[in-house]
XYZ file of C-alpha atoms in Angstrom:
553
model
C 57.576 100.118 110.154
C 55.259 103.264 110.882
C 53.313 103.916 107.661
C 53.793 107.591 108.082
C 57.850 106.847 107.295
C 58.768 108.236 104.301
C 61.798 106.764 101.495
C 63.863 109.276 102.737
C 63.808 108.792 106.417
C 63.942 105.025 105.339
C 67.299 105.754 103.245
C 68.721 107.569 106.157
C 68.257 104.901 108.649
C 69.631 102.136 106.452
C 72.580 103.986 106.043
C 73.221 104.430 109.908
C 71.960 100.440 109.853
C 74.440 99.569 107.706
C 77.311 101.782 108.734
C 76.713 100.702 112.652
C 76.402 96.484 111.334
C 79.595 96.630 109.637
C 81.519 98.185 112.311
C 79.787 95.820 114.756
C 80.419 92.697 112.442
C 84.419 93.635 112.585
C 83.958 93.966 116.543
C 82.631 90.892 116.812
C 85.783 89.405 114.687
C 88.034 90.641 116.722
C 86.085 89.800 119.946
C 86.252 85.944 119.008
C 89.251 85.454 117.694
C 90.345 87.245 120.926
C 88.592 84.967 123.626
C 89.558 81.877 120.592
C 92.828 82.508 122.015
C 92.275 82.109 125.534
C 88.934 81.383 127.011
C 89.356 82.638 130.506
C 88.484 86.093 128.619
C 84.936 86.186 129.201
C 84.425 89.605 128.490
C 84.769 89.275 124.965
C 81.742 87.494 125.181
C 79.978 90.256 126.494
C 81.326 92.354 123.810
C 80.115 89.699 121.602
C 76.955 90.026 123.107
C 76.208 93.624 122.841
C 77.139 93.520 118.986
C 74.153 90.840 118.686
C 71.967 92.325 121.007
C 72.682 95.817 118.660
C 72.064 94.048 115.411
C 68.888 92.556 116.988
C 67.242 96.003 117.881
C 67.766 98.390 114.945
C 67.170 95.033 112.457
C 64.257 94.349 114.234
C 63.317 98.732 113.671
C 63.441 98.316 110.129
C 61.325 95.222 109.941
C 64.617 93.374 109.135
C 62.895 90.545 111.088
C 65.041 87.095 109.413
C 68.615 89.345 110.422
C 66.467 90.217 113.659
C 65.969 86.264 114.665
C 68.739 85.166 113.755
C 70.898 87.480 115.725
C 68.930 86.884 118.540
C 69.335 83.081 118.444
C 73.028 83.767 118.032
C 73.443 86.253 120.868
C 71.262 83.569 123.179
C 74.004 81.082 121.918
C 76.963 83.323 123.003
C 74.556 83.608 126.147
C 74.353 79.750 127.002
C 78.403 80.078 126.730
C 79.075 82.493 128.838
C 76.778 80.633 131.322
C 78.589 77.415 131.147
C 75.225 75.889 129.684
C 76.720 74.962 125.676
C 80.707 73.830 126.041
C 83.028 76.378 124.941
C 84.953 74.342 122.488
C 85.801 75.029 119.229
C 83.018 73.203 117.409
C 80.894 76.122 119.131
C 82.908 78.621 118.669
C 82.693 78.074 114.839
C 78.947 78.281 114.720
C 78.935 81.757 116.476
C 82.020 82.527 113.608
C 79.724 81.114 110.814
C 76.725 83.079 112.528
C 79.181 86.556 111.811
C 79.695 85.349 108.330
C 76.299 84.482 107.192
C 74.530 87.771 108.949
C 77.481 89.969 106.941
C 76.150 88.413 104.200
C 72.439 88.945 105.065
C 73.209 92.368 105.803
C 74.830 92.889 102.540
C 71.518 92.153 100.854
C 69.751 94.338 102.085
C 71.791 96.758 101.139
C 72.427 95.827 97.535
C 68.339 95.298 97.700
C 69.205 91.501 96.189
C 71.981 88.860 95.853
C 73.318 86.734 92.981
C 72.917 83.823 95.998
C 70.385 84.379 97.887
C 69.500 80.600 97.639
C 72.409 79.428 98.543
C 72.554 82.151 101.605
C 68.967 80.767 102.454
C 70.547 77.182 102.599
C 73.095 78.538 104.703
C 71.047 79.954 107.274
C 68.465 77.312 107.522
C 72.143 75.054 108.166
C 73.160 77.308 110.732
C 69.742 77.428 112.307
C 70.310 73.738 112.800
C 73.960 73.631 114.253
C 72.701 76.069 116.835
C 70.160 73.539 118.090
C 72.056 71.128 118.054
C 74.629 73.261 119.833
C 72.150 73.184 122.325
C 70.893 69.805 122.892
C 74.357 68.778 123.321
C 74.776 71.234 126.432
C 75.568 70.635 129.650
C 73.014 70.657 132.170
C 71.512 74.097 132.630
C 72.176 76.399 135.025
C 68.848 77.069 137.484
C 67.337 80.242 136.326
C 68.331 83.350 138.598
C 65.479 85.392 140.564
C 65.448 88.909 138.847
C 63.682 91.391 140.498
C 60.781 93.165 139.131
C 61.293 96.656 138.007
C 57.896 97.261 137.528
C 56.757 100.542 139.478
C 60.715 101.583 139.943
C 61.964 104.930 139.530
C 64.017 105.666 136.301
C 66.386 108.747 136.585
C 66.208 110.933 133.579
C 69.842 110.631 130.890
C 71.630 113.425 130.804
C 71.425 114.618 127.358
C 75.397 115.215 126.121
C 76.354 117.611 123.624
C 77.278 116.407 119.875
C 80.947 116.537 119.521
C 81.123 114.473 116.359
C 78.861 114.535 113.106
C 79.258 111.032 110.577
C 80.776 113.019 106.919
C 80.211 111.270 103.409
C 83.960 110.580 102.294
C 83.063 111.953 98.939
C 82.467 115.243 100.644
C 86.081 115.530 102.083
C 87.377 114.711 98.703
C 85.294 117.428 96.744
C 86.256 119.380 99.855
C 90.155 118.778 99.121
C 89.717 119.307 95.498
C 88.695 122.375 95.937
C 91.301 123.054 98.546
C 93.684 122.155 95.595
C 92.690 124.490 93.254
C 92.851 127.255 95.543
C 96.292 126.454 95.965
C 97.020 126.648 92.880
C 95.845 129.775 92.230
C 97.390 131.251 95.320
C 100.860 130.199 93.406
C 99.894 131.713 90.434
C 98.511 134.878 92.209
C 102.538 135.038 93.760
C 104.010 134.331 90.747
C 102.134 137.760 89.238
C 102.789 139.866 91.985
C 106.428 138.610 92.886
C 108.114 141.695 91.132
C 105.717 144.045 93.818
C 106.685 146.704 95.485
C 103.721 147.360 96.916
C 104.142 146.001 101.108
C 100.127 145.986 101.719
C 99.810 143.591 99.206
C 102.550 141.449 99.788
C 101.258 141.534 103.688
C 97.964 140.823 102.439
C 98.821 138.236 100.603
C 100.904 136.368 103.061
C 98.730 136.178 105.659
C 96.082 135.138 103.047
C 98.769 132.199 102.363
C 98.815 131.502 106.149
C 95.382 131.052 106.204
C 94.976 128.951 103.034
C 97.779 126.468 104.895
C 95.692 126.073 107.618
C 92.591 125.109 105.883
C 94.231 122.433 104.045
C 95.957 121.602 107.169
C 92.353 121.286 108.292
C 90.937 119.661 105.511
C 94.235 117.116 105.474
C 93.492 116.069 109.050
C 89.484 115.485 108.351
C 90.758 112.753 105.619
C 93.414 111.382 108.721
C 91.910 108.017 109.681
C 93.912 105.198 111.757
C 95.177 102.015 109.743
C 92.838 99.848 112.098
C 90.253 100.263 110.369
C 91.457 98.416 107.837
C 93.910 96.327 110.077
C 91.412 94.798 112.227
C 89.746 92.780 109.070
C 92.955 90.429 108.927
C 93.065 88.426 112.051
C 90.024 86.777 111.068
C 90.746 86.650 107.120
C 94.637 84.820 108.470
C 92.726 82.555 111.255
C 90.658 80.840 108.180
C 93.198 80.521 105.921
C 95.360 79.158 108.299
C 92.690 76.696 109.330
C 92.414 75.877 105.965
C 95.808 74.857 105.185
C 95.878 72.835 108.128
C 98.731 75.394 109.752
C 98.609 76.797 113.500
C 99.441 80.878 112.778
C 98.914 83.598 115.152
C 98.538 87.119 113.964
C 100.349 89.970 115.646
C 99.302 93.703 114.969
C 101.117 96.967 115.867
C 100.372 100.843 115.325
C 96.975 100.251 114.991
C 97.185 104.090 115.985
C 98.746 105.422 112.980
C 96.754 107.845 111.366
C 96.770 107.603 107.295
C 95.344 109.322 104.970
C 91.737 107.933 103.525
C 92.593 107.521 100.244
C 96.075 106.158 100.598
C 94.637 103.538 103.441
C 91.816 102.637 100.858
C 94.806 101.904 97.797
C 96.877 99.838 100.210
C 93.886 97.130 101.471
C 94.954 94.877 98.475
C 98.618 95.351 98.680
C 98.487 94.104 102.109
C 95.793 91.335 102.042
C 98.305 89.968 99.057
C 101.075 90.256 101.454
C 99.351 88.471 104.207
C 98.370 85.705 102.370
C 101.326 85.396 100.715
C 103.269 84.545 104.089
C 100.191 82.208 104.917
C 100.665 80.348 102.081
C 104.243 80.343 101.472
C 105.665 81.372 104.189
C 104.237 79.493 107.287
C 105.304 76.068 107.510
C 102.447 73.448 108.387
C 102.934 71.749 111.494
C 104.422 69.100 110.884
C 107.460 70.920 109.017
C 107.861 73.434 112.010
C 108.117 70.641 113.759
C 110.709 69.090 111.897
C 112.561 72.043 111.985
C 112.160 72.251 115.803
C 110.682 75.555 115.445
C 107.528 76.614 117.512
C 104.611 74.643 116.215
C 102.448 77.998 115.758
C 104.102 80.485 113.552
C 103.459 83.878 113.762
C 102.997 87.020 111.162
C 103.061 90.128 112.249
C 101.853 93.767 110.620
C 103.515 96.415 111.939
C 103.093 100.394 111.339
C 105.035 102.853 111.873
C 105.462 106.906 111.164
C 108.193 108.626 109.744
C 108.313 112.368 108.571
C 106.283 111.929 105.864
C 105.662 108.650 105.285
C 104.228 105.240 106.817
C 105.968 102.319 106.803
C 104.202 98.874 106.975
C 105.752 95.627 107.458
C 104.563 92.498 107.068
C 106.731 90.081 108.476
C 106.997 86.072 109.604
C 108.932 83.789 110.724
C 108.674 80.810 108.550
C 110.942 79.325 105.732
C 112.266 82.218 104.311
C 112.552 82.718 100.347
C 114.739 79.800 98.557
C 116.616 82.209 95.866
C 118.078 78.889 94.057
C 114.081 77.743 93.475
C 113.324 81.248 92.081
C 116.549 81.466 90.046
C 115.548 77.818 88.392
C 112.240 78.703 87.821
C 113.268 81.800 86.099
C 115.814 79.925 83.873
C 113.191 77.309 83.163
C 110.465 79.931 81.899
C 113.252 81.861 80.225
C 113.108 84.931 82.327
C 116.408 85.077 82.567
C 119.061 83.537 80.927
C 122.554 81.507 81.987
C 125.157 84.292 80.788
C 123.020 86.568 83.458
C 123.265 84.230 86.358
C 127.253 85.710 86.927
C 125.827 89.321 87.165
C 122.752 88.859 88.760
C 123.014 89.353 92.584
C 120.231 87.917 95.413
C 118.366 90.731 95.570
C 117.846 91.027 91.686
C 116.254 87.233 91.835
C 114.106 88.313 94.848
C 112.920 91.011 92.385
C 111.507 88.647 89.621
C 108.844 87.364 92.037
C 107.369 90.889 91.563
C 107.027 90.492 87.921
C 103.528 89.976 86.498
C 102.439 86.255 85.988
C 105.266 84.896 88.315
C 104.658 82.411 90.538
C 106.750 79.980 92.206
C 103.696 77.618 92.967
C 103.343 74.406 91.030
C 99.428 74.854 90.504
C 96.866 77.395 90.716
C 94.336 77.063 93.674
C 92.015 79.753 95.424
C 95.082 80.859 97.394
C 97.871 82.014 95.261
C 99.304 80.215 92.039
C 98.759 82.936 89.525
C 101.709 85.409 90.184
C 99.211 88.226 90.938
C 99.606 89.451 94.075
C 103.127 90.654 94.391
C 102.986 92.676 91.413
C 100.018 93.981 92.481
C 101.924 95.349 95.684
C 104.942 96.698 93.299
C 102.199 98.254 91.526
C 100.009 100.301 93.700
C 103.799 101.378 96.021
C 104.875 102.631 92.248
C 101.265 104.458 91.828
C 101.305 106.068 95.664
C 105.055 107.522 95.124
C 106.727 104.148 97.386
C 108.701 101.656 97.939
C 108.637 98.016 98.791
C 111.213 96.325 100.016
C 111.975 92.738 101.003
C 114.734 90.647 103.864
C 114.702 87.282 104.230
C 117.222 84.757 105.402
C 116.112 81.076 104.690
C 114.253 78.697 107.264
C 114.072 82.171 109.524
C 111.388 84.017 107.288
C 110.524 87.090 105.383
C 109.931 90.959 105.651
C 108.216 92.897 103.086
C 108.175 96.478 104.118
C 106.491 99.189 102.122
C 106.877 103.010 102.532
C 104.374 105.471 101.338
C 103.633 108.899 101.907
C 100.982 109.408 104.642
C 98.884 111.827 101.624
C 99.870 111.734 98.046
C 97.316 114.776 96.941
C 99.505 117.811 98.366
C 102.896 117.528 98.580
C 105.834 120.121 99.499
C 107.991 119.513 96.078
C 111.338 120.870 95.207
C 111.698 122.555 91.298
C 114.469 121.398 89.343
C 116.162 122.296 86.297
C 118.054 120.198 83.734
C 118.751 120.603 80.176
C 116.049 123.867 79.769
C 113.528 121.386 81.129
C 111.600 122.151 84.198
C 110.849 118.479 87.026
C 109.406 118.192 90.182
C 110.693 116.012 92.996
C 108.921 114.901 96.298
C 110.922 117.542 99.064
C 109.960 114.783 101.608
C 113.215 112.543 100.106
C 115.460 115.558 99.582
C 118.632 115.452 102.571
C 120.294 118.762 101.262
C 121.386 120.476 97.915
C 124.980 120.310 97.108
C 127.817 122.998 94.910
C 130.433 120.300 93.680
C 132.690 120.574 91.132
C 132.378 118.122 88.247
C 136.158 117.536 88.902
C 135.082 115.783 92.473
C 132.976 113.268 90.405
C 134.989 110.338 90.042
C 134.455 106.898 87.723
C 133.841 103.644 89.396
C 133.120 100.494 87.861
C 129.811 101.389 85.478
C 128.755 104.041 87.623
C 129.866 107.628 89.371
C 130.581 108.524 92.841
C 130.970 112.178 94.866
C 132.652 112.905 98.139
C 130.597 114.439 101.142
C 133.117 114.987 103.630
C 134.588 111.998 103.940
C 131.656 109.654 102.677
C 132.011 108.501 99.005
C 128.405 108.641 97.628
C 126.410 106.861 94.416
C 126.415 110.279 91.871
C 123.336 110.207 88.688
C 123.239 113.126 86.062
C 119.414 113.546 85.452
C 119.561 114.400 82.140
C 121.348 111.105 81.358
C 118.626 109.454 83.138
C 115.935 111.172 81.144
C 118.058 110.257 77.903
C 118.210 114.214 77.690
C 122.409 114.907 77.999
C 125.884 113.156 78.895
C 127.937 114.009 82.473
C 128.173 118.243 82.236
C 131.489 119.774 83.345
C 131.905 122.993 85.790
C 130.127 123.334 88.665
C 127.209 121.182 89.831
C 124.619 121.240 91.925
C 123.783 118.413 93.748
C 120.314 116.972 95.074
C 121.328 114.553 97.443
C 118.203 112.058 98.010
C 117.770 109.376 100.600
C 115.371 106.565 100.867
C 115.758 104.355 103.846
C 119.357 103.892 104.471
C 120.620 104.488 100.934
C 121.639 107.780 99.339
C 122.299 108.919 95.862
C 123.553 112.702 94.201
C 121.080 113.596 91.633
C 123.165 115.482 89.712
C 120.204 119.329 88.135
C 121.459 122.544 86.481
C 119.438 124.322 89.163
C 116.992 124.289 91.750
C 114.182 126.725 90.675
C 111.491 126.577 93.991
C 110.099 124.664 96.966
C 106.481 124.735 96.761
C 103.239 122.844 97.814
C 101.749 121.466 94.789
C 98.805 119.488 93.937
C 99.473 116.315 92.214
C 97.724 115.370 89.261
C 97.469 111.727 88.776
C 98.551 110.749 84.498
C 96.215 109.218 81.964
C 96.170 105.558 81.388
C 98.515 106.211 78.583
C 101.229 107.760 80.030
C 100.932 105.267 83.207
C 103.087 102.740 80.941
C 105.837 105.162 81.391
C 108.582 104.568 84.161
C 109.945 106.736 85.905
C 106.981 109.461 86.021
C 104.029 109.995 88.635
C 101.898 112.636 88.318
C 102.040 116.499 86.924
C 101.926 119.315 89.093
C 100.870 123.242 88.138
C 103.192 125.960 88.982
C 102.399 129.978 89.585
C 102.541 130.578 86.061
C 99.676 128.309 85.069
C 102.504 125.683 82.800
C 102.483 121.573 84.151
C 106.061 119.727 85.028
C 105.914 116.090 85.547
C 106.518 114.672 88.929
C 109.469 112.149 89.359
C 109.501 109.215 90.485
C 112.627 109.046 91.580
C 112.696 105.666 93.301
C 112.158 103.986 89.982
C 114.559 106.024 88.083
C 117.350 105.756 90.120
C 116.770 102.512 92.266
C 119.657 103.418 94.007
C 122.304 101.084 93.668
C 120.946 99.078 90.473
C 120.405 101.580 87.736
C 121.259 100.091 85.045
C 119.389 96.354 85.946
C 115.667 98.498 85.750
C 113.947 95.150 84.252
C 114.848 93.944 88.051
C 113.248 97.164 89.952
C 110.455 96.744 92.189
């Protein structure tokens, strides 16, 4: 490096270094397991190629010269594929995987400035260093060398220098950015809450063209956060293709929606759910070979991720085809560890059993190995849905396979919310799951079994009083109002003394402490400066089960 390059400009070009590696190594995943798949695709080795040729360069600018050698030997290895000169085969294919792997890991040194292995990593490298000769060696006979003519003395044209349409922005900035865009909504509501009683039509003019403008900047701030689920999708493939090689199993790895725009910090809370989802399937899902087989199934199964957009929310399947979920296996389990008990068996249906494999420390696995075995991951799913304002919900049918699907909201900071009233107590709900606000009479809400049900037209519908939900009041007589909810295909009358407002509110997440407490998931600040707590009304009602909560995912 140029002595005359200060820490700073240092700092800055590490950061592009590093920012521009990562996204090569996942191009470079995706590029491999691509042409793994079919090797008439040779142009994935020439994406392959320009990722290594990439690294090479700006490694070797920042006197990164072990990264710098080594991705040159692997980029002349990709070469002598491409050429026909090394085999394509999947010994080779492996080393150029491992190459990936081990500069990642090289790369994140250098930003970390050290590693807890770096001795290990060096043993690694010196390894790989060796396979790729040996790769070599074990060629075929090499190609004769091509003529190239010289361009020494040839004219260059001059680049056209474009204009910057995009700038790179710190995530941190957009968030302070939308904090701030918060608070001014907040005070905008409290600003109309002082002036409602006005009779003054500048002002109120003023002041709703001031609210125009304030929607539009956090319109604008909203869609700066928007980023597509690929880039958190595309890390899979290659995470499903080793475990899968691992277990001995032949899986292939379908992806749709990569599109699907998300907000940041919901895509950033739902990389865990999902890599506990996928492996999940791998593991117990996925039959190995010999079993699909057996079953006279195709010998590769296949797991797919799928995304998809609905008003306000995203919904994200993961889905394969393999065994299914055995209910009876989970329902013994459960009776064997005492999580349930014989006298419940008669009132417990399928879909409360499915729900036990969501409860913390359950695992249907016989012993714990780097895979699964500690009843983690599911709840981990159930717990980060609950925390967003989801859902998660599962299908399976036995040796056909299994769905999960979650739904979350696309942005969980600023939500349109709906005011309610019940029992002199003020809630908020989410408006994106209210269908339409009811007048009944309490004399149209009929018993049934344990539960309540209201006609809409001619539709007989599940009926909840919320105050009997919040342990506030018993079923009220007179006239009702209804807030009829839907999530997915189910509906339920949420039975409020009134509907105070629709508003856009900022969401404040809850303390630690009051995290332990269902049915709650954030607080929001109306005009007048008080806090109401944010439902969560998936939890509370759970639609059809209300009364079996212990079983609610």
């Amino acid at each position: 490096m140029p002595e005359e390059t200060t820490d700073m400009d240092f700092k800055i070009f590490l950061h592009e270094y590093l920012d521009d590696a990562k996204e090569g190594f996942q191009k470079a995943n995706t590029a491999l397991l691509e042409f793994e798949k079919d090797y008439s695709h040779k142009e994935r080795l020439d994406e392959l190629m320009r990722v290594f040729h990439t690294l090479k360069s700006s490694s070797a600018m920042l006197d990164f010269k072990d990264i710098a050698e080594l991705a040159h030997a692997v980029e002349n290895l990709v070469d002598r594929i491409k050429k026909g000169e090394v085999l394509v085969s999947q010994g080779s294919l492996d080393i150029v995987f491992e190459g990936v792997d081990i500069l990642e890991k090289m790369m994140l040194i250098k930003e970390k400035g050290t590693g807890e292995n770096e001795s290990l990593l060096g043993q690694q490298v010196a390894e790989l260093w060796n396979k790729i000769t040996e790769s070599e060696k074990e060629s075929s006979n090499t190609i004769a060398a091509k003529q190239q003519a010289s361009v020494h003395g040839s004219v260059r044209s001059i680049p056209l220098i474009e204009k910057i349409e995009k700038v790179k922005v710190d995530v941190k900035l957009l968030d302070d950015l939308f904090n701030l865009v918060g608070e001014i909504i907040i005070n905008k509501n409290r600003v109309n809450n002082l002036i409602s009683g006005s009779v003054n039509k500048e002002l109120k003019a003023t002041l709703a063209d001031q609210d125009r403008k304030i929607n539009q900047l956090r319109e604008f701030v909203s869609s700066a956060r928007m980023v597509t689920v690929d880039e958190i999708l595309q890390k899979f493939p290659r995470m499903v293709r080793d475990l899968a090689r691992a277990q001995n199993k032949d899986i292939e790895m379908v992806i749709e929606g990569r599109e699907i725009e998300i907000d940041k910090s919901v895509l950033d809370s739902i990389t865990e759910p999902l890599l506990h989802l996928l492996r999940n399937s791998v593991d117990h899902g996925i039959e190995t070979r010999e079993e699909r087989q057996k079953g006279n199934k195709k010998i590769r199964g296949t797991i797919k991720l799928a995304c998809r957009r609905t008003e306000n929310n995203i919904v994200i399947d993961v889905e394969d085809d393999g065994k299914g979920i055995d209910i009876d296996n989970i329902r013994d389990i459960a009776l064997t560890r005492g999580i349930i008990q014989k006298d419940d068996l008669e009132v417990l249906e399928d879909k409360d059993i499915i729900n036990i494999l969501f409860k913390p420390g359950f695992s249907t696995s016989a012993e714990i190995t780097g895979l699964s075995g500690r009843g983690v991951g599911l709840n981990v799913v159930k717990t980060v849905a609950r925390e967003l304002g989801g859902i998660v919900e599962v299908a399976t049918e036995k040796e056909k396979g299994t769905r999960f699907s979650l739904t979350l909201p696309v942005t969980t900071t600023v939500v349109r919310t709906l005011i309610i009233g019940v029992d002199g107590h003020s809630y908020a709900i989410p408006a994106s799951i209210v269908l339409e606000i009811l007048k009944v009479d309490s004399t149209s809400i009929k018993d049934v079994g344990d539960g309540r049900v209201f006609m809409r037209g001619e539709e007989v519908l599940p009926y909840v009083w919320l105050g009997k939900v919040l342990g506030l009041s018993d079923f009220k007589e007179g006239e009702l109002t209804i807030v009829l909810i839907q999530r997915g295909d189910s509906f339920t009358g949420l039975g409020v003394d009134i509907v105070i407002d629709q508003m856009d509110s900022i969401v404040k997440p809850l303390d630690r402490l009051a995290r332990d407490f269902r049915g709650f998931s954030g607080g929001i600040v109306l005009g007048d400066g008080s806090v109401v707590l944010l439902l969560d009304i998936p939890t509370l009602l759970n639609f059809k089960t209300v009364q079996k909560e212990r079983f609610v995912i």
